[in-house]
Amino acid sequence: MKRIVLVGSPNSGKTTLYNLLTGSNFRTVNYPGSTVEICEGNLNEKWLIGEAGLNRNDLKVVDTPGTYSLFPKSHDEEITRNVLYPEDKQQKPDLVLLVVDGTQLERQLIFFRQLKEADFPLIVAVTMKDLLAQIGMGSADAFQALQGILGVPTFAVDGTSGDGIQQLVQQILQGKGKEQGKGQQRQDSLPSEVQALPAVWTAQKTIQEKKELHAALLGAGFIRGQISKITDASRLWDRWLLHPWLGFPLFFIIMSLLFSSIYWLAQPIMDLIDFSFSTSSDWVLSFASGNSYFNLGLDFLAKGLIASFGAILVFVPQIWILFFGMGALESSGYLARAASLADRPLSWVGLSGRSFVPLLSGFACAVPAIMAARNISSRREKWIANFIIPMMTCSARLPVYALLVGFLLQGQASWKAGLLLAAIYAASLFVGALAAALLNVLLRRVQGQDAESLFAMELPLYRTPRASVLLSQATKRTKAYIVRAGPVIFAFAILIWMGTTFPHWQSENPTLQLQESYLGKLGQKIEPIFTPMGADWRVGVGLMSAFAAREVFVSSLAVIFQVTDATEGSQEEGMLAAMATAVRSDGQALFTVASVAALIVFFMIALQCMSTVAIVAKETGSYRFAVMQLLLLNISAYILSVAVYQVLLRANLFL
Amino acid sequence: MYPEAFCIFILNLLGVADLMEESTANFNKVHQNWEDITPGIFRIQRLQGATQICDRLRELGLIEGVQVQVLSRLPLGGPWRVQVGSAQFALRPLELRCLVLGACT
């Protein structure tokens, strides 16, 4: 089996090419450093039609994180270096496919020079053919001439249409590129004398060859001045989006639109889903008969399964909108600008703009966000980022906040709820920044001064996001969310329904049935822990179940409060009505502004996701750090939520 | 409680005490006043300063002899926006200080 390794500068189009070669559907974004791990796949069969004796398992294609050279500056770049120089000699690349952005040819040839001198079998794939065509460049003759200059097979490919891929694959199958690297000089690792001379090693050569190369590229039709025209539109956008005065207000407007739209855009579809679940629930209960066992089964279906899944699935449109909006930002090229804008404010808390995208990814899910922090060069900064990413409002928190916000602003315009939701997102950023600042103060106190890290962010060209790609990627991510949460919701639906139904399942008094149930008894034992934050045992059980998955909090409440009331218009209304009428054992309202605010604060800070704990341990290489983070965040969440509730209660502002 | 000892205690608790050893010495400052820089077109005369930064700048294509256009500074004293060919970068002042620029003739 042959191993073809795709390498190249960040954002040069490697993942797009990988998807085309393998038929995969990995997410591609217009942001440098989005790929942080390797992906392996077999060559798509469609490229092998007419190639007798070959099957797709004969060729393994490997996508790698972007790197500018063979001398890594961050963890993701190290991964690429290790793929090129693997410990296991069986994994050595048979061919390196260098992916070069056609609009950045001159600049990206430093890495080409390194690979050529390191004697890798090499083929160059020049991407962004469509952009070159827009300015009348990149003809077949030009690429022929370029191949002559580079001395290795060179092909132009268009990631959008797939143009040029067939020719590229044919050359790979014919073993082209091998002439360059026969492997006779190539060593198993970079020679030590070369390692001692990082970029200068090739920069010197590049300088010497620069004039010659420039003249040759000019002769081949790659006219620098002409290429610069591609940037004109981007520069025009940047005049506004990175304006000294308007840059930040526009940044806040864009972010506020993203997070507030989650609520008000989703509302009509949510109502539809809600209606279908409440109708299903009523329909199931309408089959009730004189047989108590049959009724028990119906009760499990309606109040266990339908209530649990309905409570979560009603929020799926919001999650889809979040993924769609983030996808649009990622594809547009604005993210790198936003990261640059955020660099200065983040530096106040010991981070850099490089942490911005991992933090923003944390709004979708903390696990890939922590992996995205690999492209932060400073270890210290990476630790701080890993510590605060779990505090970002991930999609699992969204159903919880949506329910609590819905309760606080019941009956009011949905744009108000959208604004409050955006404020919660902002607050989670603020709390995260505060935690980062505290860690930074600790480090600064010991280190004596701020250690600055590498930033040097490449600002890609703005590109219009393709609607079909955005739709399919948002749907794919939403599906993944449902598939991940589904089994946990199902398991807890059974557990909580059984816990709240037995042993007095035949009781005619639902309140007594709940209080005397297994879960009721257990909950009353742990209630003193939750009382200081304004919760009773039912909310306490919901909070405990949220450690399996945060969204289970909502489905647990739906089961505990038996939200299938046919008198309410919908399940969501039923849930809000149940919350509004719920009382504690002393007869006081259970859900008040104070207790709901305390719950929001708890969810904002608490680290309940065990997958996040595992990935933090893996990425930092320290179980101790992960465990201490788990303890510190959860203890802080509890203390702060108690403080919020008690202060609001004492101030007598919101009972 | 002595603050430094407290900080070390917390860092030890988190198991990240080795971060204290991360040196800042590599980031030497070069005496070039970038606070006074105005947007314009320049040529890179040489790179000097922290090796790690100079290496990365070279890898990005910011090498001796190359023409760069300094476009503007981002709000709140943020990074500078610099254009090289058709590529644009945001560079922190610390990184820009490694570029010794001359007039573009």
PDB file of N, CA and C in Angstrom, chain B residues 23-104:
ATOM      1  N   SER B  23      10.925  30.543  29.274  1.00  0.00           N
ATOM      2  CA  SER B  23      11.732  31.760  29.278  1.00  0.00           C
ATOM      3  C   SER B  23      11.154  32.841  28.368  1.00  0.00           C
ATOM      4  N   THR B  24      11.346  34.029  28.784  1.00  0.00           N
ATOM      5  CA  THR B  24      10.948  35.148  27.927  1.00  0.00           C
ATOM      6  C   THR B  24      12.183  35.738  27.261  1.00  0.00           C
ATOM      7  N   ALA B  25      13.330  35.124  27.551  1.00  0.00           N
ATOM      8  CA  ALA B  25      14.577  35.709  27.077  1.00  0.00           C
ATOM      9  C   ALA B  25      14.705  35.684  25.566  1.00  0.00           C
ATOM     10  N   ASN B  26      14.001  34.755  24.911  1.00  0.00           N
ATOM     11  CA  ASN B  26      14.113  34.659  23.462  1.00  0.00           C
ATOM     12  C   ASN B  26      13.533  35.874  22.758  1.00  0.00           C
ATOM     13  N   PHE B  27      12.659  36.539  23.444  1.00  0.00           N
ATOM     14  CA  PHE B  27      11.972  37.652  22.806  1.00  0.00           C
ATOM     15  C   PHE B  27      12.702  38.973  23.069  1.00  0.00           C
ATOM     16  N   ASN B  28      13.932  39.025  22.580  1.00  0.00           N
ATOM     17  CA  ASN B  28      14.723  40.249  22.766  1.00  0.00           C
ATOM     18  C   ASN B  28      14.096  41.380  21.982  1.00  0.00           C
ATOM     19  N   LYS B  29      14.219  42.533  22.547  1.00  0.00           N
ATOM     20  CA  LYS B  29      13.641  43.675  21.840  1.00  0.00           C
ATOM     21  C   LYS B  29      14.712  44.350  20.988  1.00  0.00           C
ATOM     22  N   VAL B  30      14.340  44.663  19.784  1.00  0.00           N
ATOM     23  CA  VAL B  30      15.260  45.345  18.884  1.00  0.00           C
ATOM     24  C   VAL B  30      14.862  46.812  18.890  1.00  0.00           C
ATOM     25  N   HIS B  31      15.880  47.663  18.888  1.00  0.00           N
ATOM     26  CA  HIS B  31      15.567  49.079  19.016  1.00  0.00           C
ATOM     27  C   HIS B  31      15.119  49.671  17.693  1.00  0.00           C
ATOM     28  N   GLN B  32      13.876  49.530  17.445  1.00  0.00           N
ATOM     29  CA  GLN B  32      13.295  50.189  16.279  1.00  0.00           C
ATOM     30  C   GLN B  32      11.911  50.631  16.712  1.00  0.00           C
ATOM     31  N   ASN B  33      11.670  51.876  16.623  1.00  0.00           N
ATOM     32  CA  ASN B  33      10.441  52.390  17.193  1.00  0.00           C
ATOM     33  C   ASN B  33       9.268  52.220  16.243  1.00  0.00           C
ATOM     34  N   TRP B  34       8.562  51.150  16.428  1.00  0.00           N
ATOM     35  CA  TRP B  34       7.437  50.871  15.551  1.00  0.00           C
ATOM     36  C   TRP B  34       6.187  51.646  15.938  1.00  0.00           C
ATOM     37  N   GLU B  35       6.250  52.262  17.091  1.00  0.00           N
ATOM     38  CA  GLU B  35       5.088  53.068  17.493  1.00  0.00           C
ATOM     39  C   GLU B  35       4.931  54.266  16.554  1.00  0.00           C
ATOM     40  N   ASP B  36       6.065  54.684  15.964  1.00  0.00           N
ATOM     41  CA  ASP B  36       6.023  55.868  15.106  1.00  0.00           C
ATOM     42  C   ASP B  36       5.816  55.535  13.630  1.00  0.00           C
ATOM     43  N   ILE B  37       5.697  54.291  13.338  1.00  0.00           N
ATOM     44  CA  ILE B  37       5.621  53.910  11.930  1.00  0.00           C
ATOM     45  C   ILE B  37       4.325  54.408  11.306  1.00  0.00           C
ATOM     46  N   THR B  38       4.449  54.788  10.078  1.00  0.00           N
ATOM     47  CA  THR B  38       3.245  55.208   9.352  1.00  0.00           C
ATOM     48  C   THR B  38       3.049  54.249   8.179  1.00  0.00           C
ATOM     49  N   PRO B  39       1.823  54.081   7.779  1.00  0.00           N
ATOM     50  CA  PRO B  39       1.593  53.190   6.657  1.00  0.00           C
ATOM     51  C   PRO B  39       2.378  53.628   5.424  1.00  0.00           C
ATOM     52  N   GLY B  40       2.795  52.663   4.644  1.00  0.00           N
ATOM     53  CA  GLY B  40       3.554  52.973   3.446  1.00  0.00           C
ATOM     54  C   GLY B  40       4.187  51.733   2.871  1.00  0.00           C
ATOM     55  N   ILE B  41       4.970  51.945   1.813  1.00  0.00           N
ATOM     56  CA  ILE B  41       5.613  50.796   1.165  1.00  0.00           C
ATOM     57  C   ILE B  41       7.106  50.816   1.498  1.00  0.00           C
ATOM     58  N   PHE B  42       7.622  49.691   1.943  1.00  0.00           N
ATOM     59  CA  PHE B  42       9.022  49.594   2.379  1.00  0.00           C
ATOM     60  C   PHE B  42       9.662  48.346   1.778  1.00  0.00           C
ATOM     61  N   ARG B  43      10.972  48.260   1.962  1.00  0.00           N
ATOM     62  CA  ARG B  43      11.670  47.025   1.576  1.00  0.00           C
ATOM     63  C   ARG B  43      12.380  46.482   2.817  1.00  0.00           C
ATOM     64  N   ILE B  44      12.309  45.185   2.986  1.00  0.00           N
ATOM     65  CA  ILE B  44      12.955  44.585   4.162  1.00  0.00           C
ATOM     66  C   ILE B  44      14.463  44.565   3.926  1.00  0.00           C
ATOM     67  N   GLN B  45      15.178  45.243   4.834  1.00  0.00           N
ATOM     68  CA  GLN B  45      16.640  45.277   4.692  1.00  0.00           C
ATOM     69  C   GLN B  45      17.264  44.041   5.336  1.00  0.00           C
ATOM     70  N   ARG B  46      16.805  43.744   6.543  1.00  0.00           N
ATOM     71  CA  ARG B  46      17.284  42.534   7.220  1.00  0.00           C
ATOM     72  C   ARG B  46      16.321  42.180   8.341  1.00  0.00           C
ATOM     73  N   LEU B  47      16.507  40.993   8.876  1.00  0.00           N
ATOM     74  CA  LEU B  47      15.708  40.564  10.027  1.00  0.00           C
ATOM     75  C   LEU B  47      16.642  40.432  11.211  1.00  0.00           C
ATOM     76  N   GLN B  48      16.230  40.934  12.331  1.00  0.00           N
ATOM     77  CA  GLN B  48      17.073  40.793  13.517  1.00  0.00           C
ATOM     78  C   GLN B  48      16.197  40.686  14.754  1.00  0.00           C
ATOM     79  N   GLY B  49      16.720  39.995  15.743  1.00  0.00           N
ATOM     80  CA  GLY B  49      15.959  39.821  16.983  1.00  0.00           C
ATOM     81  C   GLY B  49      15.752  38.364  17.308  1.00  0.00           C
ATOM     82  N   ALA B  50      14.643  38.060  17.958  1.00  0.00           N
ATOM     83  CA  ALA B  50      14.379  36.696  18.427  1.00  0.00           C
ATOM     84  C   ALA B  50      14.405  35.709  17.260  1.00  0.00           C
ATOM     85  N   THR B  51      15.201  34.669  17.431  1.00  0.00           N
ATOM     86  CA  THR B  51      15.390  33.692  16.349  1.00  0.00           C
ATOM     87  C   THR B  51      14.069  33.069  15.925  1.00  0.00           C
ATOM     88  N   GLN B  52      13.280  32.696  16.926  1.00  0.00           N
ATOM     89  CA  GLN B  52      12.022  32.001  16.627  1.00  0.00           C
ATOM     90  C   GLN B  52      11.103  32.877  15.765  1.00  0.00           C
ATOM     91  N   ILE B  53      11.051  34.158  16.123  1.00  0.00           N
ATOM     92  CA  ILE B  53      10.179  35.071  15.370  1.00  0.00           C
ATOM     93  C   ILE B  53      10.731  35.290  13.967  1.00  0.00           C
ATOM     94  N   CYS B  54      12.045  35.522  13.875  1.00  0.00           N
ATOM     95  CA  CYS B  54      12.651  35.757  12.554  1.00  0.00           C
ATOM     96  C   CYS B  54      12.439  34.552  11.653  1.00  0.00           C
ATOM     97  N   ASP B  55      12.599  33.358  12.211  1.00  0.00           N
ATOM     98  CA  ASP B  55      12.386  32.140  11.412  1.00  0.00           C
ATOM     99  C   ASP B  55      10.970  32.100  10.866  1.00  0.00           C
ATOM    100  N   ARG B  56       9.991  32.372  11.745  1.00  0.00           N
ATOM    101  CA  ARG B  56       8.601  32.299  11.296  1.00  0.00           C
ATOM    102  C   ARG B  56       8.317  33.351  10.224  1.00  0.00           C
ATOM    103  N   LEU B  57       8.883  34.556  10.425  1.00  0.00           N
ATOM    104  CA  LEU B  57       8.661  35.617   9.441  1.00  0.00           C
ATOM    105  C   LEU B  57       9.232  35.221   8.088  1.00  0.00           C
ATOM    106  N   ARG B  58      10.406  34.605   8.105  1.00  0.00           N
ATOM    107  CA  ARG B  58      11.010  34.148   6.839  1.00  0.00           C
ATOM    108  C   ARG B  58      10.133  33.084   6.198  1.00  0.00           C
ATOM    109  N   GLU B  59       9.620  32.180   7.027  1.00  0.00           N
ATOM    110  CA  GLU B  59       8.759  31.117   6.494  1.00  0.00           C
ATOM    111  C   GLU B  59       7.490  31.693   5.868  1.00  0.00           C
ATOM    112  N   LEU B  60       7.070  32.822   6.396  1.00  0.00           N
ATOM    113  CA  LEU B  60       5.876  33.473   5.845  1.00  0.00           C
ATOM    114  C   LEU B  60       6.193  34.239   4.565  1.00  0.00           C
ATOM    115  N   GLY B  61       7.470  34.332   4.235  1.00  0.00           N
ATOM    116  CA  GLY B  61       7.870  35.017   3.014  1.00  0.00           C
ATOM    117  C   GLY B  61       8.389  36.419   3.256  1.00  0.00           C
ATOM    118  N   LEU B  62       8.526  36.783   4.525  1.00  0.00           N
ATOM    119  CA  LEU B  62       9.041  38.120   4.844  1.00  0.00           C
ATOM    120  C   LEU B  62      10.565  38.021   4.946  1.00  0.00           C
ATOM    121  N   ILE B  63      11.197  38.011   3.779  1.00  0.00           N
ATOM    122  CA  ILE B  63      12.644  37.842   3.777  1.00  0.00           C
ATOM    123  C   ILE B  63      13.322  39.088   3.226  1.00  0.00           C
ATOM    124  N   GLU B  64      14.621  39.118   3.417  1.00  0.00           N
ATOM    125  CA  GLU B  64      15.406  40.271   2.990  1.00  0.00           C
ATOM    126  C   GLU B  64      15.158  40.585   1.509  1.00  0.00           C
ATOM    127  N   GLY B  65      14.981  41.840   1.235  1.00  0.00           N
ATOM    128  CA  GLY B  65      14.807  42.266  -0.148  1.00  0.00           C
ATOM    129  C   GLY B  65      13.356  42.340  -0.610  1.00  0.00           C
ATOM    130  N   VAL B  66      12.459  41.787   0.197  1.00  0.00           N
ATOM    131  CA  VAL B  66      11.053  41.743  -0.217  1.00  0.00           C
ATOM    132  C   VAL B  66      10.368  43.078   0.084  1.00  0.00           C
ATOM    133  N   GLN B  67       9.483  43.464  -0.808  1.00  0.00           N
ATOM    134  CA  GLN B  67       8.738  44.715  -0.610  1.00  0.00           C
ATOM    135  C   GLN B  67       7.492  44.445   0.241  1.00  0.00           C
ATOM    136  N   VAL B  68       7.291  45.245   1.271  1.00  0.00           N
ATOM    137  CA  VAL B  68       6.101  45.073   2.109  1.00  0.00           C
ATOM    138  C   VAL B  68       5.312  46.375   2.162  1.00  0.00           C
ATOM    139  N   GLN B  69       4.034  46.239   2.288  1.00  0.00           N
ATOM    140  CA  GLN B  69       3.197  47.425   2.454  1.00  0.00           C
ATOM    141  C   GLN B  69       2.570  47.389   3.837  1.00  0.00           C
ATOM    142  N   VAL B  70       2.905  48.387   4.655  1.00  0.00           N
ATOM    143  CA  VAL B  70       2.298  48.475   5.982  1.00  0.00           C
ATOM    144  C   VAL B  70       0.974  49.216   5.799  1.00  0.00           C
ATOM    145  N   LEU B  71      -0.117  48.532   6.096  1.00  0.00           N
ATOM    146  CA  LEU B  71      -1.435  49.093   5.766  1.00  0.00           C
ATOM    147  C   LEU B  71      -2.009  49.934   6.903  1.00  0.00           C
ATOM    148  N   SER B  72      -2.233  49.300   8.038  1.00  0.00           N
ATOM    149  CA  SER B  72      -2.811  50.061   9.160  1.00  0.00           C
ATOM    150  C   SER B  72      -2.651  49.249  10.433  1.00  0.00           C
ATOM    151  N   ARG B  73      -2.914  49.917  11.541  1.00  0.00           N
ATOM    152  CA  ARG B  73      -2.845  49.219  12.822  1.00  0.00           C
ATOM    153  C   ARG B  73      -4.261  48.918  13.282  1.00  0.00           C
ATOM    154  N   LEU B  74      -4.460  47.736  13.832  1.00  0.00           N
ATOM    155  CA  LEU B  74      -5.790  47.358  14.288  1.00  0.00           C
ATOM    156  C   LEU B  74      -6.160  48.119  15.564  1.00  0.00           C
ATOM    157  N   PRO B  75      -7.450  48.224  15.869  1.00  0.00           N
ATOM    158  CA  PRO B  75      -7.880  49.026  17.013  1.00  0.00           C
ATOM    159  C   PRO B  75      -7.253  48.595  18.340  1.00  0.00           C
ATOM    160  N   LEU B  76      -7.261  49.506  19.289  1.00  0.00           N
ATOM    161  CA  LEU B  76      -6.755  49.292  20.652  1.00  0.00           C
ATOM    162  C   LEU B  76      -5.270  48.944  20.680  1.00  0.00           C
ATOM    163  N   GLY B  77      -4.533  49.449  19.712  1.00  0.00           N
ATOM    164  CA  GLY B  77      -3.097  49.150  19.685  1.00  0.00           C
ATOM    165  C   GLY B  77      -2.826  47.699  19.364  1.00  0.00           C
ATOM    166  N   GLY B  78      -3.654  47.125  18.544  1.00  0.00           N
ATOM    167  CA  GLY B  78      -3.491  45.715  18.176  1.00  0.00           C
ATOM    168  C   GLY B  78      -2.412  45.516  17.128  1.00  0.00           C
ATOM    169  N   PRO B  79      -2.433  44.369  16.458  1.00  0.00           N
ATOM    170  CA  PRO B  79      -1.398  44.072  15.466  1.00  0.00           C
ATOM    171  C   PRO B  79      -1.450  45.024  14.273  1.00  0.00           C
ATOM    172  N   TRP B  80      -0.353  45.037  13.527  1.00  0.00           N
ATOM    173  CA  TRP B  80      -0.287  45.802  12.290  1.00  0.00           C
ATOM    174  C   TRP B  80      -0.713  44.910  11.140  1.00  0.00           C
ATOM    175  N   ARG B  81      -1.364  45.514  10.177  1.00  0.00           N
ATOM    176  CA  ARG B  81      -1.750  44.792   8.976  1.00  0.00           C
ATOM    177  C   ARG B  81      -0.690  45.066   7.910  1.00  0.00           C
ATOM    178  N   VAL B  82      -0.105  43.975   7.406  1.00  0.00           N
ATOM    179  CA  VAL B  82       1.008  44.108   6.474  1.00  0.00           C
ATOM    180  C   VAL B  82       0.715  43.273   5.235  1.00  0.00           C
ATOM    181  N   GLN B  83       0.995  43.822   4.078  1.00  0.00           N
ATOM    182  CA  GLN B  83       0.761  43.069   2.843  1.00  0.00           C
ATOM    183  C   GLN B  83       2.085  42.760   2.144  1.00  0.00           C
ATOM    184  N   VAL B  84       2.232  41.496   1.766  1.00  0.00           N
ATOM    185  CA  VAL B  84       3.400  41.057   0.995  1.00  0.00           C
ATOM    186  C   VAL B  84       2.856  40.346  -0.237  1.00  0.00           C
ATOM    187  N   GLY B  85       3.068  40.904  -1.400  1.00  0.00           N
ATOM    188  CA  GLY B  85       2.477  40.320  -2.612  1.00  0.00           C
ATOM    189  C   GLY B  85       0.966  40.336  -2.471  1.00  0.00           C
ATOM    190  N   SER B  86       0.349  39.172  -2.634  1.00  0.00           N
ATOM    191  CA  SER B  86      -1.110  39.127  -2.480  1.00  0.00           C
ATOM    192  C   SER B  86      -1.505  38.622  -1.098  1.00  0.00           C
ATOM    193  N   ALA B  87      -0.522  38.433  -0.228  1.00  0.00           N
ATOM    194  CA  ALA B  87      -0.828  37.912   1.116  1.00  0.00           C
ATOM    195  C   ALA B  87      -0.867  39.030   2.138  1.00  0.00           C
ATOM    196  N   GLN B  88      -1.814  38.904   3.055  1.00  0.00           N
ATOM    197  CA  GLN B  88      -1.911  39.894   4.131  1.00  0.00           C
ATOM    198  C   GLN B  88      -1.668  39.210   5.464  1.00  0.00           C
ATOM    199  N   PHE B  89      -0.970  39.891   6.355  1.00  0.00           N
ATOM    200  CA  PHE B  89      -0.704  39.344   7.681  1.00  0.00           C
ATOM    201  C   PHE B  89      -1.070  40.354   8.747  1.00  0.00           C
ATOM    202  N   ALA B  90      -1.395  39.821   9.926  1.00  0.00           N
ATOM    203  CA  ALA B  90      -1.511  40.672  11.108  1.00  0.00           C
ATOM    204  C   ALA B  90      -0.302  40.337  11.964  1.00  0.00           C
ATOM    205  N   LEU B  91       0.541  41.318  12.203  1.00  0.00           N
ATOM    206  CA  LEU B  91       1.765  41.080  12.968  1.00  0.00           C
ATOM    207  C   LEU B  91       1.784  41.948  14.216  1.00  0.00           C
ATOM    208  N   ARG B  92       2.118  41.314  15.329  1.00  0.00           N
ATOM    209  CA  ARG B  92       2.254  42.088  16.567  1.00  0.00           C
ATOM    210  C   ARG B  92       3.458  43.020  16.452  1.00  0.00           C
ATOM    211  N   PRO B  93       3.441  44.140  17.201  1.00  0.00           N
ATOM    212  CA  PRO B  93       4.592  45.050  17.154  1.00  0.00           C
ATOM    213  C   PRO B  93       5.900  44.324  17.456  1.00  0.00           C
ATOM    214  N   LEU B  94       5.843  43.351  18.381  1.00  0.00           N
ATOM    215  CA  LEU B  94       7.035  42.579  18.733  1.00  0.00           C
ATOM    216  C   LEU B  94       7.602  41.856  17.510  1.00  0.00           C
ATOM    217  N   GLU B  95       6.692  41.384  16.667  1.00  0.00           N
ATOM    218  CA  GLU B  95       7.120  40.671  15.463  1.00  0.00           C
ATOM    219  C   GLU B  95       7.626  41.655  14.406  1.00  0.00           C
ATOM    220  N   LEU B  96       6.945  42.795  14.334  1.00  0.00           N
ATOM    221  CA  LEU B  96       7.366  43.800  13.346  1.00  0.00           C
ATOM    222  C   LEU B  96       8.737  44.378  13.678  1.00  0.00           C
ATOM    223  N   ARG B  97       9.035  44.391  14.988  1.00  0.00           N
ATOM    224  CA  ARG B  97      10.331  44.951  15.391  1.00  0.00           C
ATOM    225  C   ARG B  97      11.496  44.136  14.825  1.00  0.00           C
ATOM    226  N   CYS B  98      11.217  42.896  14.444  1.00  0.00           N
ATOM    227  CA  CYS B  98      12.278  42.058  13.873  1.00  0.00           C
ATOM    228  C   CYS B  98      12.577  42.411  12.424  1.00  0.00           C
ATOM    229  N   LEU B  99      11.693  43.203  11.824  1.00  0.00           N
ATOM    230  CA  LEU B  99      11.924  43.601  10.433  1.00  0.00           C
ATOM    231  C   LEU B  99      12.599  44.967  10.407  1.00  0.00           C
ATOM    232  N   VAL B 100      13.755  45.020   9.813  1.00  0.00           N
ATOM    233  CA  VAL B 100      14.402  46.324   9.640  1.00  0.00           C
ATOM    234  C   VAL B 100      14.064  46.782   8.226  1.00  0.00           C
ATOM    235  N   LEU B 101      13.288  47.847   8.182  1.00  0.00           N
ATOM    236  CA  LEU B 101      12.765  48.287   6.889  1.00  0.00           C
ATOM    237  C   LEU B 101      13.501  49.515   6.371  1.00  0.00           C
ATOM    238  N   GLY B 102      13.583  49.575   5.084  1.00  0.00           N
ATOM    239  CA  GLY B 102      14.182  50.750   4.453  1.00  0.00           C
ATOM    240  C   GLY B 102      13.250  51.291   3.391  1.00  0.00           C
ATOM    241  N   ALA B 103      13.650  52.416   2.883  1.00  0.00           N
ATOM    242  CA  ALA B 103      12.808  53.026   1.847  1.00  0.00           C
ATOM    243  C   ALA B 103      12.771  52.129   0.622  1.00  0.00           C
ATOM    244  N   CYS B 104      11.671  52.176  -0.042  1.00  0.00           N
ATOM    245  CA  CYS B 104      11.504  51.345  -1.230  1.00  0.00           C
ATOM    246  C   CYS B 104      11.963  52.142  -2.442  1.00  0.00           C
TER     247      CYS B 104
END
